[in-house]
Amino acid sequence: MTTETTSADPHRAVGPLLRWRTVDLITAVMIGVAFGIAFIGWAQVTNLTGPLFLALPPLAGLLGGFWWLPAVIGGLIIRRPGAALLAMLVGASVEPLLGGQWGISTLGSGLFQGIGVELGFLIFGYRRFTALSAMLGGLLAGLLETPYEWLTYYQEWALPYISLYAVTMMISGALLGGLVGLALVKALAATGVLAPFPPGRERAAAHQV
């Protein structure tokens, strides 16, 4: 994982994977802060849509994938071990500072969600950053987050309920977290702001005449 890469390989981070650049660190933090703010708004969305799931509460997991978007986006942009986890933990730290309704319990969520996304990239040795790896990371984040929420928020749920919740969280993680995260990264790359990162170099290479 310390093999050095160059600009000739636009798909991977430049230099040894574990050697973070200043721009990598700043970007991971900025992603986390931006989503920490966005989390306050998304919490209101989940509150407003709550009545829709009263008949079957575990279906609320279909909205879960949004919460680990910073991990997916951070991992896809920076492409270094720990990028997804760092962006996620920053976001999970900012949310309670802004008065998030779940308080510091979001730090636990951020940890499990970030680890899940990291595993999605680790499985491919941090060499593939495609829809498959993004969706896998999102799915694993949902899988790891479910037991934490069961112990923290939903202790009264029986096994069938929490099992259904795990399924909806994984589906949302793959689609809302993975595919939407990938789409957002591609949209950012199209603006040119990701020029220092692999997604920007990939786009430049694809548009070379």
PDB file of C-alpha atoms in Angstrom:
ATOM      1  CA  MET A   1       0.000   0.000   0.000  1.00  0.00           C
ATOM      2  CA  THR A   2       3.031   2.246   0.058  1.00  0.00           C
ATOM      3  CA  THR A   3       3.816   1.759  -3.616  1.00  0.00           C
ATOM      4  CA  GLU A   4       4.482   5.125  -5.222  1.00  0.00           C
ATOM      5  CA  THR A   5       2.237   6.217  -8.046  1.00  0.00           C
ATOM      6  CA  THR A   6       2.696   8.997 -10.541  1.00  0.00           C
ATOM      7  CA  SER A   7       0.502  11.205 -12.679  1.00  0.00           C
ATOM      8  CA  ALA A   8       0.764   8.506 -15.372  1.00  0.00           C
ATOM      9  CA  ASP A   9      -1.732   6.541 -13.290  1.00  0.00           C
ATOM     10  CA  PRO A  10      -4.667   8.954 -12.995  1.00  0.00           C
ATOM     11  CA  HIS A  11      -6.783   6.516 -11.007  1.00  0.00           C
ATOM     12  CA  ARG A  12      -4.646   6.466  -7.858  1.00  0.00           C
ATOM     13  CA  ALA A  13      -3.287   8.988  -5.397  1.00  0.00           C
ATOM     14  CA  VAL A  14       0.112  10.461  -6.225  1.00  0.00           C
ATOM     15  CA  GLY A  15       3.042   9.147  -4.181  1.00  0.00           C
ATOM     16  CA  PRO A  16       2.960   6.544  -1.402  1.00  0.00           C
ATOM     17  CA  LEU A  17      -0.634   5.944  -0.363  1.00  0.00           C
ATOM     18  CA  LEU A  18       0.074   6.538   3.318  1.00  0.00           C
ATOM     19  CA  ARG A  19       1.880   9.835   2.688  1.00  0.00           C
ATOM     20  CA  TRP A  20      -0.845  12.418   2.935  1.00  0.00           C
ATOM     21  CA  ARG A  21      -0.403  15.804   1.297  1.00  0.00           C
ATOM     22  CA  THR A  22      -1.594  18.974   2.989  1.00  0.00           C
ATOM     23  CA  VAL A  23      -4.280  19.374   0.339  1.00  0.00           C
ATOM     24  CA  ASP A  24      -5.540  15.868   1.128  1.00  0.00           C
ATOM     25  CA  LEU A  25      -5.926  16.634   4.817  1.00  0.00           C
ATOM     26  CA  ILE A  26      -7.575  20.005   4.240  1.00  0.00           C
ATOM     27  CA  THR A  27      -9.986  18.532   1.711  1.00  0.00           C
ATOM     28  CA  ALA A  28     -11.028  15.678   4.007  1.00  0.00           C
ATOM     29  CA  VAL A  29     -11.733  18.157   6.796  1.00  0.00           C
ATOM     30  CA  MET A  30     -13.649  20.494   4.474  1.00  0.00           C
ATOM     31  CA  ILE A  31     -15.816  17.630   3.228  1.00  0.00           C
ATOM     32  CA  GLY A  32     -16.559  16.628   6.798  1.00  0.00           C
ATOM     33  CA  VAL A  33     -17.432  20.164   7.884  1.00  0.00           C
ATOM     34  CA  ALA A  34     -19.694  20.715   4.875  1.00  0.00           C
ATOM     35  CA  PHE A  35     -21.617  17.538   5.558  1.00  0.00           C
ATOM     36  CA  GLY A  36     -21.693  18.157   9.296  1.00  0.00           C
ATOM     37  CA  ILE A  37     -23.694  21.271   8.457  1.00  0.00           C
ATOM     38  CA  ALA A  38     -25.799  19.389   5.908  1.00  0.00           C
ATOM     39  CA  PHE A  39     -26.595  16.746   8.527  1.00  0.00           C
ATOM     40  CA  ILE A  40     -28.628  19.304  10.474  1.00  0.00           C
ATOM     41  CA  GLY A  41     -30.862  19.777   7.454  1.00  0.00           C
ATOM     42  CA  TRP A  42     -31.080  16.056   6.733  1.00  0.00           C
ATOM     43  CA  ALA A  43     -32.154  15.422  10.316  1.00  0.00           C
ATOM     44  CA  GLN A  44     -35.138  17.673   9.655  1.00  0.00           C
ATOM     45  CA  VAL A  45     -35.928  15.672   6.529  1.00  0.00           C
ATOM     46  CA  THR A  46     -35.959  12.460   8.548  1.00  0.00           C
ATOM     47  CA  ASN A  47     -38.173  14.093  11.174  1.00  0.00           C
ATOM     48  CA  LEU A  48     -40.656  15.324   8.580  1.00  0.00           C
ATOM     49  CA  THR A  49     -40.806  11.975   6.789  1.00  0.00           C
ATOM     50  CA  GLY A  50     -41.039   9.993  10.032  1.00  0.00           C
ATOM     51  CA  PRO A  51     -44.844   9.631   9.871  1.00  0.00           C
ATOM     52  CA  LEU A  52     -44.483   7.837   6.541  1.00  0.00           C
ATOM     53  CA  PHE A  53     -42.751   4.964   8.317  1.00  0.00           C
ATOM     54  CA  LEU A  54     -45.020   4.608  11.352  1.00  0.00           C
ATOM     55  CA  ALA A  55     -46.583   1.427   9.984  1.00  0.00           C
ATOM     56  CA  LEU A  56     -43.179  -0.196   9.536  1.00  0.00           C
ATOM     57  CA  PRO A  57     -40.411   1.861  11.218  1.00  0.00           C
ATOM     58  CA  PRO A  58     -37.444  -0.164   9.858  1.00  0.00           C
ATOM     59  CA  LEU A  59     -38.211   1.210   6.389  1.00  0.00           C
ATOM     60  CA  ALA A  60     -36.783   4.518   7.620  1.00  0.00           C
ATOM     61  CA  GLY A  61     -33.422   2.926   6.930  1.00  0.00           C
ATOM     62  CA  LEU A  62     -34.015   3.756   3.269  1.00  0.00           C
ATOM     63  CA  LEU A  63     -32.929   7.309   4.134  1.00  0.00           C
ATOM     64  CA  GLY A  64     -29.795   6.191   5.965  1.00  0.00           C
ATOM     65  CA  GLY A  65     -27.275   6.307   3.144  1.00  0.00           C
ATOM     66  CA  PHE A  66     -27.111  10.100   3.208  1.00  0.00           C
ATOM     67  CA  TRP A  67     -25.368  10.009   6.570  1.00  0.00           C
ATOM     68  CA  TRP A  68     -22.198   8.416   5.206  1.00  0.00           C
ATOM     69  CA  LEU A  69     -21.893  10.492   2.037  1.00  0.00           C
ATOM     70  CA  PRO A  70     -18.834  12.337   3.435  1.00  0.00           C
ATOM     71  CA  ALA A  71     -17.033   9.019   3.836  1.00  0.00           C
ATOM     72  CA  VAL A  72     -17.851   7.900   0.295  1.00  0.00           C
ATOM     73  CA  ILE A  73     -16.993  11.266  -1.238  1.00  0.00           C
ATOM     74  CA  GLY A  74     -13.820  11.690   0.814  1.00  0.00           C
ATOM     75  CA  GLY A  75     -12.638   8.212  -0.117  1.00  0.00           C
ATOM     76  CA  LEU A  76     -13.422   8.639  -3.810  1.00  0.00           C
ATOM     77  CA  ILE A  77     -11.668  12.000  -4.048  1.00  0.00           C
ATOM     78  CA  ILE A  78      -8.562  11.515  -1.900  1.00  0.00           C
ATOM     79  CA  ARG A  79      -8.068   7.770  -2.423  1.00  0.00           C
ATOM     80  CA  ARG A  80      -5.793   7.182   0.540  1.00  0.00           C
ATOM     81  CA  PRO A  81      -6.318   4.824   3.485  1.00  0.00           C
ATOM     82  CA  GLY A  82      -8.203   6.655   6.201  1.00  0.00           C
ATOM     83  CA  ALA A  83      -9.666   9.383   3.981  1.00  0.00           C
ATOM     84  CA  ALA A  84     -13.201   8.053   4.215  1.00  0.00           C
ATOM     85  CA  LEU A  85     -12.953   7.582   7.977  1.00  0.00           C
ATOM     86  CA  LEU A  86     -11.469  11.030   8.596  1.00  0.00           C
ATOM     87  CA  ALA A  87     -14.089  12.869   6.545  1.00  0.00           C
ATOM     88  CA  MET A  88     -16.818  10.885   8.284  1.00  0.00           C
ATOM     89  CA  LEU A  89     -15.511  11.537  11.795  1.00  0.00           C
ATOM     90  CA  VAL A  90     -15.192  15.260  11.118  1.00  0.00           C
ATOM     91  CA  GLY A  91     -18.780  15.381   9.908  1.00  0.00           C
ATOM     92  CA  ALA A  92     -19.967  13.376  12.912  1.00  0.00           C
ATOM     93  CA  SER A  93     -18.097  15.779  15.214  1.00  0.00           C
ATOM     94  CA  VAL A  94     -19.450  18.955  13.632  1.00  0.00           C
ATOM     95  CA  GLU A  95     -23.092  17.863  13.813  1.00  0.00           C
ATOM     96  CA  PRO A  96     -23.373  17.779  17.640  1.00  0.00           C
ATOM     97  CA  LEU A  97     -21.450  21.048  17.876  1.00  0.00           C
ATOM     98  CA  LEU A  98     -24.244  22.619  15.844  1.00  0.00           C
ATOM     99  CA  GLY A  99     -26.910  21.223  18.142  1.00  0.00           C
ATOM    100  CA  GLY A 100     -27.657  17.961  16.364  1.00  0.00           C
ATOM    101  CA  GLN A 101     -30.533  16.118  18.002  1.00  0.00           C
ATOM    102  CA  TRP A 102     -28.568  12.919  18.658  1.00  0.00           C
ATOM    103  CA  GLY A 103     -25.732  14.598  20.528  1.00  0.00           C
ATOM    104  CA  ILE A 104     -22.356  12.913  20.824  1.00  0.00           C
ATOM    105  CA  SER A 105     -23.797   9.518  19.915  1.00  0.00           C
ATOM    106  CA  THR A 106     -23.166  10.579  16.313  1.00  0.00           C
ATOM    107  CA  LEU A 107     -19.463  10.017  16.955  1.00  0.00           C
ATOM    108  CA  GLY A 108     -20.122   6.305  17.321  1.00  0.00           C
ATOM    109  CA  SER A 109     -22.172   6.330  14.150  1.00  0.00           C
ATOM    110  CA  GLY A 110     -19.417   8.171  12.325  1.00  0.00           C
ATOM    111  CA  LEU A 111     -16.883   5.597  13.434  1.00  0.00           C
ATOM    112  CA  PHE A 112     -18.850   2.586  12.221  1.00  0.00           C
ATOM    113  CA  GLN A 113     -19.996   4.262   9.024  1.00  0.00           C
ATOM    114  CA  GLY A 114     -16.481   5.430   8.196  1.00  0.00           C
ATOM    115  CA  ILE A 115     -15.007   1.993   8.844  1.00  0.00           C
ATOM    116  CA  GLY A 116     -17.633   0.407   6.624  1.00  0.00           C
ATOM    117  CA  VAL A 117     -16.825   2.668   3.693  1.00  0.00           C
ATOM    118  CA  GLU A 118     -13.091   2.195   4.248  1.00  0.00           C
ATOM    119  CA  LEU A 119     -13.576  -1.568   4.028  1.00  0.00           C
ATOM    120  CA  GLY A 120     -15.264  -1.142   0.666  1.00  0.00           C
ATOM    121  CA  PHE A 121     -12.126   0.484  -0.728  1.00  0.00           C
ATOM    122  CA  LEU A 122      -9.716  -1.720   1.232  1.00  0.00           C
ATOM    123  CA  ILE A 123     -11.178  -4.874  -0.307  1.00  0.00           C
ATOM    124  CA  PHE A 124      -9.909  -3.616  -3.658  1.00  0.00           C
ATOM    125  CA  GLY A 125      -6.552  -2.585  -2.197  1.00  0.00           C
ATOM    126  CA  TYR A 126      -7.330   1.104  -2.737  1.00  0.00           C
ATOM    127  CA  ARG A 127      -6.849   0.460  -6.464  1.00  0.00           C
ATOM    128  CA  ARG A 128     -10.448   0.560  -7.694  1.00  0.00           C
ATOM    129  CA  PHE A 129     -12.687   3.545  -7.117  1.00  0.00           C
ATOM    130  CA  THR A 130     -15.695   2.622  -9.182  1.00  0.00           C
ATOM    131  CA  ALA A 131     -19.426   2.299  -8.708  1.00  0.00           C
ATOM    132  CA  LEU A 132     -18.796  -1.194  -7.354  1.00  0.00           C
ATOM    133  CA  SER A 133     -16.364  -0.135  -4.628  1.00  0.00           C
ATOM    134  CA  ALA A 134     -18.489   2.896  -3.710  1.00  0.00           C
ATOM    135  CA  MET A 135     -21.641   0.784  -3.454  1.00  0.00           C
ATOM    136  CA  LEU A 136     -19.845  -1.913  -1.489  1.00  0.00           C
ATOM    137  CA  GLY A 137     -18.518   0.665   0.954  1.00  0.00           C
ATOM    138  CA  GLY A 138     -21.971   2.159   1.360  1.00  0.00           C
ATOM    139  CA  LEU A 139     -23.490  -1.271   1.899  1.00  0.00           C
ATOM    140  CA  LEU A 140     -20.909  -2.203   4.539  1.00  0.00           C
ATOM    141  CA  ALA A 141     -21.441   1.104   6.312  1.00  0.00           C
ATOM    142  CA  GLY A 142     -25.128   0.284   6.623  1.00  0.00           C
ATOM    143  CA  LEU A 143     -24.319  -3.194   7.860  1.00  0.00           C
ATOM    144  CA  LEU A 144     -21.951  -1.950  10.582  1.00  0.00           C
ATOM    145  CA  GLU A 145     -24.162   0.953  11.598  1.00  0.00           C
ATOM    146  CA  THR A 146     -27.224  -1.205  12.226  1.00  0.00           C
ATOM    147  CA  PRO A 147     -26.007  -3.022  15.395  1.00  0.00           C
ATOM    148  CA  TYR A 148     -24.802   0.283  16.844  1.00  0.00           C
ATOM    149  CA  GLU A 149     -28.210   1.872  16.340  1.00  0.00           C
ATOM    150  CA  TRP A 150     -29.925  -1.225  17.727  1.00  0.00           C
ATOM    151  CA  LEU A 151     -27.971  -0.901  20.963  1.00  0.00           C
ATOM    152  CA  THR A 152     -28.198   2.892  21.084  1.00  0.00           C
ATOM    153  CA  TYR A 153     -31.657   3.808  19.807  1.00  0.00           C
ATOM    154  CA  TYR A 154     -33.804   0.772  19.075  1.00  0.00           C
ATOM    155  CA  GLN A 155     -33.286  -1.672  21.928  1.00  0.00           C
ATOM    156  CA  GLU A 156     -37.001  -2.486  21.949  1.00  0.00           C
ATOM    157  CA  TRP A 157     -36.907  -3.809  18.380  1.00  0.00           C
ATOM    158  CA  ALA A 158     -37.120  -7.568  17.935  1.00  0.00           C
ATOM    159  CA  LEU A 159     -34.779  -9.427  15.604  1.00  0.00           C
ATOM    160  CA  PRO A 160     -37.133  -9.350  12.567  1.00  0.00           C
ATOM    161  CA  TYR A 161     -37.395  -5.561  12.834  1.00  0.00           C
ATOM    162  CA  ILE A 162     -33.678  -4.978  13.145  1.00  0.00           C
ATOM    163  CA  SER A 163     -33.005  -7.449  10.338  1.00  0.00           C
ATOM    164  CA  LEU A 164     -35.314  -5.510   8.022  1.00  0.00           C
ATOM    165  CA  TYR A 165     -33.635  -2.301   9.150  1.00  0.00           C
ATOM    166  CA  ALA A 166     -30.249  -3.760   8.238  1.00  0.00           C
ATOM    167  CA  VAL A 167     -31.519  -4.602   4.752  1.00  0.00           C
ATOM    168  CA  THR A 168     -32.940  -1.125   4.166  1.00  0.00           C
ATOM    169  CA  MET A 169     -29.775   0.496   5.514  1.00  0.00           C
ATOM    170  CA  MET A 170     -27.600  -1.559   3.188  1.00  0.00           C
ATOM    171  CA  ILE A 171     -29.796  -0.798   0.177  1.00  0.00           C
ATOM    172  CA  SER A 172     -29.741   2.902   0.983  1.00  0.00           C
ATOM    173  CA  GLY A 173     -26.015   2.742   1.660  1.00  0.00           C
ATOM    174  CA  ALA A 174     -25.312   1.272  -1.748  1.00  0.00           C
ATOM    175  CA  LEU A 175     -27.632   3.625  -3.645  1.00  0.00           C
ATOM    176  CA  LEU A 176     -27.988   6.887  -1.713  1.00  0.00           C
ATOM    177  CA  GLY A 177     -24.520   6.632  -0.215  1.00  0.00           C
ATOM    178  CA  GLY A 178     -22.526   4.873  -2.933  1.00  0.00           C
ATOM    179  CA  LEU A 179     -24.038   5.835  -6.276  1.00  0.00           C
ATOM    180  CA  VAL A 180     -25.103   9.335  -5.269  1.00  0.00           C
ATOM    181  CA  GLY A 181     -21.683   9.910  -3.722  1.00  0.00           C
ATOM    182  CA  LEU A 182     -19.989   8.823  -6.941  1.00  0.00           C
ATOM    183  CA  ALA A 183     -22.278  11.066  -8.998  1.00  0.00           C
ATOM    184  CA  LEU A 184     -21.431  14.060  -6.803  1.00  0.00           C
ATOM    185  CA  VAL A 185     -17.703  13.407  -7.187  1.00  0.00           C
ATOM    186  CA  LYS A 186     -18.056  13.222 -10.973  1.00  0.00           C
ATOM    187  CA  ALA A 187     -20.034  16.464 -10.957  1.00  0.00           C
ATOM    188  CA  LEU A 188     -17.309  18.160  -8.921  1.00  0.00           C
ATOM    189  CA  ALA A 189     -14.624  16.807 -11.244  1.00  0.00           C
ATOM    190  CA  ALA A 190     -16.467  18.315 -14.208  1.00  0.00           C
ATOM    191  CA  THR A 191     -16.073  21.788 -12.673  1.00  0.00           C
ATOM    192  CA  GLY A 192     -12.290  21.457 -12.476  1.00  0.00           C
ATOM    193  CA  VAL A 193     -12.056  21.864  -8.697  1.00  0.00           C
ATOM    194  CA  LEU A 194     -10.694  18.334  -8.294  1.00  0.00           C
ATOM    195  CA  ALA A 195      -7.687  18.877 -10.567  1.00  0.00           C
ATOM    196  CA  PRO A 196      -5.208  17.995  -7.756  1.00  0.00           C
ATOM    197  CA  PHE A 197      -6.944  14.664  -7.182  1.00  0.00           C
ATOM    198  CA  PRO A 198      -7.410  11.419  -9.120  1.00  0.00           C
ATOM    199  CA  PRO A 199     -11.016  12.162 -10.211  1.00  0.00           C
ATOM    200  CA  GLY A 200      -9.818  15.395 -11.798  1.00  0.00           C
ATOM    201  CA  ARG A 201      -6.926  13.661 -13.545  1.00  0.00           C
ATOM    202  CA  GLU A 202      -9.249  10.898 -14.740  1.00  0.00           C
ATOM    203  CA  ARG A 203     -11.538  13.447 -16.331  1.00  0.00           C
ATOM    204  CA  ALA A 204      -8.622  15.305 -17.920  1.00  0.00           C
ATOM    205  CA  ALA A 205      -7.218  12.066 -19.337  1.00  0.00           C
ATOM    206  CA  ALA A 206     -10.624  11.078 -20.707  1.00  0.00           C
ATOM    207  CA  HIS A 207     -10.977  14.408 -22.506  1.00  0.00           C
ATOM    208  CA  GLN A 208      -7.521  14.508 -24.049  1.00  0.00           C
ATOM    209  CA  VAL A 209      -7.689  14.825 -27.808  1.00  0.00           C
TER     210      VAL A 209
END
